[in-house]
Amino acid sequence: MRDILIAAGVALLLSMLGTPLAIRLFSRRGYGQNIREEGPSGHHEKRGTPTMGGTVFVIAALIGFACAHLATFTPPTASAVLVLFLMTGLATVGFLDDFIKIYKQRSLGLRSGAKALGQLIVGAVFAVLVVRFPNAYSITPAETRVSFLRDFGPSIGIVIFTIWVLIMIVGFSNAVNLTDGLDGLASGATGVVLAAYVLIGNWQLRNSCLNQLGPNCYWVRDPLDLAVVAAAVLGALVGFLWWNAPPAKIFMGDTGSLALGGVLAGLAITTRTQILLFILAGLCCIITASVIIQVGFFKMTGKRVFRMAPLQHHFELAGWAETTIVVRFWLIAVLCAAAGLGLFYVEWMPKA
């Protein structure tokens, strides 16, 4: 528990104090957000707001994690290092995308193919390494099986498992990216999921099969360190949200959104809760589904289902205030995370 508190506290402090420094630095260098002309008219007022703020909370989370291990004199585990690698790798792809937007003064950065290739390369490295590094009990960070509340069914083989992992990584990194359309929306929505993973990691540690065998124990390699990762990113994100809340003084950019999506996917894979993530991060999935529905229906019929996709912009054009949308969507995110946690704990409920 001390590791979790140190990681979250240090990351929160660094992010809270570091973000205003980044705002001044990025403003001085002209690293401002470009706005799509076809977007809601209210967004044009945000043109020039500093972006790439994700660099602050990614660095803060890494330092917070490192400080927790230095303070407790424990080495980092393979599971945690792999999740942090995934976060940092996707943050790098997002940073390149953001930097190109700023350098060329346009709303589009990397070409979609190049961006997807970067995500796939980082994801493939993670997928290959996550089934390696067995501990003294021959448990690896992940196994080539699908998981819900834990692994179930037979092995699906390394090739299909790699494809499944890539779908999760690319899917959730893009889902958080689509959610990042209004001030503070993605920060708050992913923050509640990270809080859920702090609880999940703690519970898996308390009921680890390595401590005592039982009918519902967990074969998870490093549950405590995964909770420390979630806490570090959560603390850094809360510090960033102080400045990103409406009206935002800085945007996370693709640097932050891709990194957050990677963390969520990495935590789901290493805690053996892959399918559960679709419930925990239900808001991001709903927003992504709105884009798929909009594009698919338009291609088939030439008509739109929503005024604009992603979904949050539909409500903007319907006349909802930005803060109203953000707060209501945060509430949906909390309900989704609560539903996911309820499912996670349901097998521990007393049976009549």
Short mmCIF file of C-alpha atoms in Angstrom, two decimals:
data_model
loop_
_atom_site.label_atom_id
_atom_site.label_comp_id
_atom_site.label_asym_id
_atom_site.label_seq_id
_atom_site.Cartn_x
_atom_site.Cartn_y
_atom_site.Cartn_z
CA MET A 1 0.00 0.00 0.00
CA ARG A 2 2.87 2.39 0.73
CA ASP A 3 4.16 1.90 -2.82
CA ILE A 4 0.79 2.94 -4.21
CA LEU A 5 0.56 6.07 -2.07
CA ILE A 6 4.11 7.19 -2.89
CA ALA A 7 3.67 6.64 -6.63
CA ALA A 8 0.36 8.49 -6.72
CA GLY A 9 1.54 11.32 -4.45
CA VAL A 10 4.80 12.02 -6.28
CA ALA A 11 3.16 11.81 -9.71
CA LEU A 12 0.32 14.11 -8.59
CA LEU A 13 2.73 16.72 -7.23
CA LEU A 14 4.99 16.66 -10.28
CA SER A 15 2.07 16.90 -12.68
CA MET A 16 0.31 19.62 -10.72
CA LEU A 17 3.46 21.78 -10.58
CA GLY A 18 4.90 20.77 -13.94
CA THR A 19 1.83 21.44 -16.08
CA PRO A 20 1.83 25.26 -15.62
CA LEU A 21 5.53 25.27 -16.53
CA ALA A 22 4.68 23.33 -19.68
CA ILE A 23 1.86 25.76 -20.45
CA ARG A 24 4.27 28.70 -20.34
CA LEU A 25 6.96 26.87 -22.31
CA PHE A 26 4.61 25.60 -25.02
CA SER A 27 2.89 29.00 -25.30
CA ARG A 28 6.24 30.74 -25.70
CA ARG A 29 7.23 28.34 -28.47
CA GLY A 30 3.85 28.51 -30.19
CA TYR A 31 2.92 24.89 -29.57
CA GLY A 32 -0.80 25.63 -29.87
CA GLN A 33 -3.71 23.44 -30.91
CA ASN A 34 -5.04 23.70 -34.47
CA ILE A 35 -8.81 23.28 -34.79
CA ARG A 36 -10.65 21.51 -37.62
CA GLU A 37 -12.74 23.92 -39.68
CA GLU A 38 -15.62 21.42 -39.84
CA GLY A 39 -15.76 21.07 -36.04
CA PRO A 40 -18.27 22.82 -33.73
CA SER A 41 -17.99 26.59 -34.01
CA GLY A 42 -17.36 26.98 -30.28
CA HIS A 43 -14.07 25.13 -30.62
CA HIS A 44 -12.50 27.89 -32.70
CA GLU A 45 -12.03 29.89 -29.51
CA LYS A 46 -9.64 27.15 -28.36
CA ARG A 47 -7.26 27.68 -31.26
CA GLY A 48 -3.75 28.27 -29.94
CA THR A 49 -4.30 26.56 -26.56
CA PRO A 50 -1.05 24.72 -25.72
CA THR A 51 -1.13 21.03 -26.58
CA MET A 52 1.14 17.99 -26.02
CA GLY A 53 0.33 18.21 -22.30
CA GLY A 54 0.43 14.42 -22.20
CA THR A 55 4.20 14.66 -22.03
CA VAL A 56 3.88 16.11 -18.52
CA PHE A 57 1.76 13.37 -16.97
CA VAL A 58 3.61 10.58 -18.77
CA ILE A 59 6.93 11.79 -17.34
CA ALA A 60 5.33 12.44 -13.93
CA ALA A 61 3.92 8.90 -13.86
CA LEU A 62 7.30 7.37 -14.75
CA ILE A 63 9.05 9.37 -12.03
CA GLY A 64 6.31 8.57 -9.50
CA PHE A 65 6.66 4.85 -10.24
CA ALA A 66 10.46 5.03 -9.92
CA CYS A 67 10.25 6.95 -6.62
CA ALA A 68 7.91 4.32 -5.16
CA HIS A 69 10.49 1.62 -5.84
CA LEU A 70 13.39 3.70 -4.60
CA ALA A 71 11.55 4.47 -1.38
CA THR A 72 10.67 0.82 -0.73
CA PHE A 73 13.98 -0.63 -2.00
CA THR A 74 12.18 -3.01 -4.38
CA PRO A 75 13.04 -3.64 -8.03
CA PRO A 76 10.38 -3.02 -10.67
CA THR A 77 8.62 -6.09 -12.02
CA ALA A 78 8.43 -7.31 -15.61
CA SER A 79 4.66 -6.73 -15.82
CA ALA A 80 4.92 -3.09 -14.71
CA VAL A 81 7.89 -2.32 -16.94
CA LEU A 82 6.06 -3.74 -19.97
CA VAL A 83 2.93 -1.65 -19.30
CA LEU A 84 5.07 1.47 -18.86
CA PHE A 85 6.92 0.61 -22.08
CA LEU A 86 3.58 0.40 -23.87
CA MET A 87 2.51 3.76 -22.44
CA THR A 88 5.78 5.46 -23.36
CA GLY A 89 5.95 3.91 -26.82
CA LEU A 90 2.45 5.03 -27.74
CA ALA A 91 3.13 8.45 -26.19
CA THR A 92 6.09 8.75 -28.58
CA VAL A 93 3.86 7.97 -31.57
CA GLY A 94 1.38 10.56 -30.32
CA PHE A 95 4.14 13.10 -29.74
CA LEU A 96 5.28 12.78 -33.36
CA ASP A 97 1.69 13.25 -34.49
CA ASP A 98 1.27 16.36 -32.31
CA PHE A 99 4.61 17.84 -33.32
CA ILE A 100 3.85 17.50 -37.03
CA LYS A 101 0.51 19.27 -36.49
CA ILE A 102 2.30 22.14 -34.76
CA TYR A 103 5.24 22.29 -37.17
CA LYS A 104 3.04 22.29 -40.29
CA GLN A 105 0.26 24.34 -38.66
CA ARG A 106 -2.55 21.96 -39.57
CA SER A 107 -5.13 19.84 -37.73
CA LEU A 108 -3.74 16.57 -39.14
CA GLY A 109 -0.36 15.19 -38.08
CA LEU A 110 1.00 11.80 -39.04
CA ARG A 111 -0.71 10.13 -41.96
CA SER A 112 -3.20 7.53 -40.74
CA GLY A 113 -1.08 4.69 -42.13
CA ALA A 114 2.10 5.91 -40.42
CA LYS A 115 0.27 6.45 -37.14
CA ALA A 116 -1.27 2.97 -37.26
CA LEU A 117 2.10 1.46 -38.13
CA GLY A 118 3.69 3.08 -35.10
CA GLN A 119 0.93 1.74 -32.85
CA LEU A 120 1.28 -1.73 -34.35
CA ILE A 121 5.05 -1.83 -33.91
CA VAL A 122 4.87 -0.81 -30.25
CA GLY A 123 1.95 -3.17 -29.68
CA ALA A 124 3.66 -6.10 -31.38
CA VAL A 125 6.78 -5.71 -29.22
CA PHE A 126 4.57 -5.66 -26.12
CA ALA A 127 2.58 -8.71 -27.30
CA VAL A 128 5.72 -10.77 -27.88
CA LEU A 129 7.39 -9.79 -24.59
CA VAL A 130 4.31 -10.05 -22.35
CA VAL A 131 4.25 -13.86 -22.61
CA ARG A 132 7.91 -14.09 -21.61
CA PHE A 133 9.76 -13.38 -18.32
CA PRO A 134 8.41 -16.18 -16.10
CA ASN A 135 8.91 -15.71 -12.36
CA ALA A 136 10.01 -18.37 -9.87
CA TYR A 137 6.59 -20.02 -10.22
CA SER A 138 6.76 -19.99 -14.06
CA ILE A 139 4.03 -17.31 -14.27
CA THR A 140 4.47 -14.83 -17.11
CA PRO A 141 2.90 -11.34 -17.26
CA ALA A 142 0.25 -12.74 -19.61
CA GLU A 143 -0.70 -16.05 -21.19
CA THR A 144 -1.91 -16.83 -24.68
CA ARG A 145 -5.51 -17.03 -23.46
CA VAL A 146 -8.48 -14.70 -23.47
CA SER A 147 -9.53 -13.33 -20.08
CA PHE A 148 -12.60 -11.79 -18.48
CA LEU A 149 -12.36 -11.84 -14.69
CA ARG A 150 -9.39 -14.16 -15.13
CA ASP A 151 -8.00 -16.31 -17.96
CA PHE A 152 -10.46 -18.83 -19.33
CA GLY A 153 -10.54 -21.47 -22.05
CA PRO A 154 -7.61 -23.05 -23.87
CA SER A 155 -4.59 -21.25 -25.30
CA ILE A 156 -5.40 -19.46 -28.56
CA GLY A 157 -1.78 -19.65 -29.75
CA ILE A 158 0.81 -16.91 -29.97
CA VAL A 159 -0.26 -15.67 -33.44
CA ILE A 160 -3.95 -15.21 -32.63
CA PHE A 161 -3.06 -13.87 -29.18
CA THR A 162 -0.76 -11.26 -30.76
CA ILE A 163 -3.54 -10.19 -33.13
CA TRP A 164 -5.98 -9.96 -30.19
CA VAL A 165 -3.50 -7.88 -28.17
CA LEU A 166 -2.93 -5.55 -31.14
CA ILE A 167 -6.69 -5.09 -31.55
CA MET A 168 -6.94 -4.13 -27.89
CA ILE A 169 -3.97 -1.75 -27.95
CA VAL A 170 -4.86 0.02 -31.19
CA GLY A 171 -8.55 -0.02 -30.34
CA PHE A 172 -8.27 1.50 -26.88
CA SER A 173 -5.56 4.00 -27.76
CA ASN A 174 -7.79 5.29 -30.56
CA ALA A 175 -10.88 5.09 -28.31
CA VAL A 176 -9.30 7.41 -25.73
CA ASN A 177 -8.14 9.63 -28.59
CA LEU A 178 -11.74 9.94 -29.83
CA THR A 179 -12.95 10.62 -26.28
CA ASP A 180 -10.48 13.51 -26.00
CA GLY A 181 -12.78 15.98 -27.75
CA LEU A 182 -13.84 18.25 -24.89
CA ASP A 183 -11.94 19.89 -22.03
CA GLY A 184 -11.21 17.32 -19.33
CA LEU A 185 -13.42 14.59 -20.81
CA ALA A 186 -10.75 11.98 -21.55
CA SER A 187 -8.80 12.81 -18.37
CA GLY A 188 -11.79 12.20 -16.12
CA ALA A 189 -13.09 9.19 -18.06
CA THR A 190 -9.79 7.31 -18.01
CA GLY A 191 -9.05 8.39 -14.44
CA VAL A 192 -11.97 6.38 -13.06
CA VAL A 193 -10.81 3.29 -14.96
CA LEU A 194 -7.30 3.68 -13.54
CA ALA A 195 -8.81 3.98 -10.04
CA ALA A 196 -10.65 0.71 -10.70
CA TYR A 197 -7.35 -0.96 -11.63
CA VAL A 198 -5.76 0.21 -8.37
CA LEU A 199 -8.54 -1.67 -6.55
CA ILE A 200 -8.31 -4.70 -8.85
CA GLY A 201 -4.53 -5.00 -8.42
CA ASN A 202 -4.89 -4.73 -4.64
CA TRP A 203 -7.60 -7.38 -4.53
CA GLN A 204 -5.60 -9.74 -6.75
CA LEU A 205 -2.61 -9.32 -4.43
CA ARG A 206 -4.69 -10.16 -1.36
CA ASN A 207 -6.11 -13.22 -3.09
CA SER A 208 -3.06 -14.37 -5.02
CA CYS A 209 -2.64 -18.09 -5.58
CA LEU A 210 1.02 -17.57 -4.65
CA ASN A 211 -0.06 -16.68 -1.09
CA GLN A 212 -2.78 -19.23 -0.62
CA LEU A 213 -4.56 -21.56 -2.99
CA GLY A 214 -8.30 -21.19 -3.19
CA PRO A 215 -11.18 -21.63 -5.64
CA ASN A 216 -11.10 -17.97 -6.70
CA CYS A 217 -7.43 -17.07 -6.29
CA TYR A 218 -5.58 -15.21 -9.06
CA TRP A 219 -2.61 -16.39 -11.11
CA VAL A 220 -1.39 -12.86 -11.81
CA ARG A 221 2.37 -12.34 -11.88
CA ASP A 222 2.75 -8.87 -10.32
CA PRO A 223 -0.60 -7.52 -9.04
CA LEU A 224 0.90 -5.03 -6.56
CA ASP A 225 3.23 -3.43 -9.08
CA LEU A 226 0.40 -3.15 -11.61
CA ALA A 227 -1.61 -1.31 -8.95
CA VAL A 228 1.40 0.97 -8.46
CA VAL A 229 1.47 1.69 -12.22
CA ALA A 230 -2.25 2.49 -12.21
CA ALA A 231 -1.83 4.73 -9.15
CA ALA A 232 1.13 6.59 -10.66
CA VAL A 233 -0.71 7.33 -13.90
CA LEU A 234 -3.88 8.22 -11.96
CA GLY A 235 -2.02 10.65 -9.71
CA ALA A 236 -0.31 12.28 -12.70
CA LEU A 237 -3.64 12.50 -14.51
CA VAL A 238 -5.39 14.17 -11.57
CA GLY A 239 -2.63 16.79 -11.42
CA PHE A 240 -3.01 17.38 -15.15
CA LEU A 241 -6.81 17.54 -14.91
CA TRP A 242 -6.49 20.52 -12.56
CA TRP A 243 -5.32 22.51 -15.60
CA ASN A 244 -7.21 20.53 -18.28
CA ALA A 245 -10.68 20.92 -16.72
CA PRO A 246 -13.06 23.32 -18.53
CA PRO A 247 -11.95 25.82 -19.64
CA ALA A 248 -8.73 23.97 -20.40
CA LYS A 249 -5.42 25.79 -20.13
CA ILE A 250 -3.68 22.92 -21.95
CA PHE A 251 -4.67 19.86 -24.01
CA MET A 252 -3.14 16.40 -23.63
CA GLY A 253 -2.93 15.91 -27.41
CA ASP A 254 -2.35 12.55 -29.04
CA THR A 255 0.73 12.26 -26.81
CA GLY A 256 -1.54 11.82 -23.82
CA SER A 257 -4.55 10.07 -25.32
CA LEU A 258 -2.57 7.30 -27.04
CA ALA A 259 -0.51 6.79 -23.89
CA LEU A 260 -3.62 6.48 -21.70
CA GLY A 261 -5.24 4.02 -24.08
CA GLY A 262 -2.06 1.96 -24.01
CA VAL A 263 -1.97 1.93 -20.20
CA LEU A 264 -5.58 0.72 -20.01
CA ALA A 265 -4.98 -2.05 -22.54
CA GLY A 266 -1.70 -3.05 -20.87
CA LEU A 267 -3.28 -3.23 -17.42
CA ALA A 268 -6.18 -5.31 -18.76
CA ILE A 269 -3.83 -7.79 -20.41
CA THR A 270 -1.47 -8.18 -17.45
CA THR A 271 -4.22 -8.35 -14.80
CA ARG A 272 -6.04 -10.94 -16.95
CA THR A 273 -9.17 -8.74 -17.30
CA GLN A 274 -9.17 -8.15 -21.05
CA ILE A 275 -12.90 -8.35 -21.79
CA LEU A 276 -13.76 -6.64 -18.51
CA LEU A 277 -11.99 -3.51 -19.81
CA PHE A 278 -14.75 -3.07 -22.40
CA ILE A 279 -17.14 -2.54 -19.46
CA LEU A 280 -14.79 -0.57 -17.21
CA ALA A 281 -13.99 1.82 -20.09
CA GLY A 282 -17.55 1.69 -21.38
CA LEU A 283 -17.76 5.41 -22.14
CA CYS A 284 -14.76 5.23 -24.49
CA CYS A 285 -16.35 2.20 -26.19
CA ILE A 286 -19.69 4.01 -26.60
CA ILE A 287 -17.98 7.04 -28.13
CA THR A 288 -15.98 4.82 -30.50
CA ALA A 289 -19.15 2.95 -31.47
CA SER A 290 -20.79 6.28 -32.35
CA VAL A 291 -18.03 6.95 -34.89
CA ILE A 292 -18.30 3.45 -36.39
CA ILE A 293 -22.09 3.77 -36.66
CA GLN A 294 -21.86 7.24 -38.19
CA VAL A 295 -19.28 6.27 -40.82
CA GLY A 296 -20.90 2.92 -41.65
CA PHE A 297 -24.44 4.32 -41.93
CA PHE A 298 -23.26 7.27 -44.04
CA LYS A 299 -21.42 4.97 -46.47
CA MET A 300 -24.50 2.75 -46.83
CA THR A 301 -27.21 5.42 -47.03
CA GLY A 302 -25.55 8.80 -47.47
CA LYS A 303 -27.30 9.97 -44.29
CA ARG A 304 -26.06 10.62 -40.76
CA VAL A 305 -27.29 9.09 -37.52
CA PHE A 306 -25.76 11.83 -35.35
CA ARG A 307 -25.35 15.53 -36.03
CA MET A 308 -21.62 14.92 -35.70
CA ALA A 309 -19.36 12.15 -34.41
CA PRO A 310 -17.80 11.41 -31.94
CA LEU A 311 -20.91 11.43 -29.76
CA GLN A 312 -19.92 14.37 -27.53
CA HIS A 313 -20.01 16.69 -30.55
CA HIS A 314 -23.56 15.55 -31.37
CA PHE A 315 -24.70 16.96 -28.02
CA GLU A 316 -22.69 20.14 -28.59
CA LEU A 317 -24.55 20.77 -31.82
CA ALA A 318 -27.79 19.92 -30.01
CA GLY A 319 -27.15 22.94 -27.79
CA TRP A 320 -25.72 21.34 -24.63
CA ALA A 321 -23.08 23.38 -22.80
CA GLU A 322 -19.59 21.87 -22.89
CA THR A 323 -19.35 21.56 -19.10
CA THR A 324 -22.76 19.84 -19.01
CA ILE A 325 -21.60 17.24 -21.53
CA VAL A 326 -18.30 16.68 -19.72
CA VAL A 327 -19.87 16.22 -16.28
CA ARG A 328 -22.65 13.94 -17.58
CA PHE A 329 -20.18 11.85 -19.54
CA TRP A 330 -17.97 11.62 -16.44
CA LEU A 331 -21.01 10.25 -14.59
CA ILE A 332 -21.49 7.64 -17.33
CA ALA A 333 -17.79 6.74 -17.02
CA VAL A 334 -18.19 6.29 -13.26
CA LEU A 335 -21.25 4.07 -13.76
CA CYS A 336 -19.38 1.93 -16.30
CA ALA A 337 -16.38 1.55 -13.98
CA ALA A 338 -18.70 0.70 -11.07
CA ALA A 339 -20.49 -1.91 -13.17
CA GLY A 340 -17.16 -3.44 -14.16
CA LEU A 341 -15.96 -3.55 -10.56
CA GLY A 342 -19.27 -5.08 -9.52
CA LEU A 343 -18.78 -7.87 -12.05
CA PHE A 344 -15.19 -8.33 -10.91
CA TYR A 345 -16.22 -8.79 -7.27
CA VAL A 346 -19.42 -10.74 -7.93
CA GLU A 347 -17.73 -14.14 -7.74
CA TRP A 348 -16.67 -13.28 -4.19
CA MET A 349 -20.24 -12.53 -3.07
CA PRO A 350 -21.67 -15.02 -0.57
CA LYS A 351 -23.78 -17.62 -2.27
CA ALA A 352 -27.23 -18.31 -0.85
#
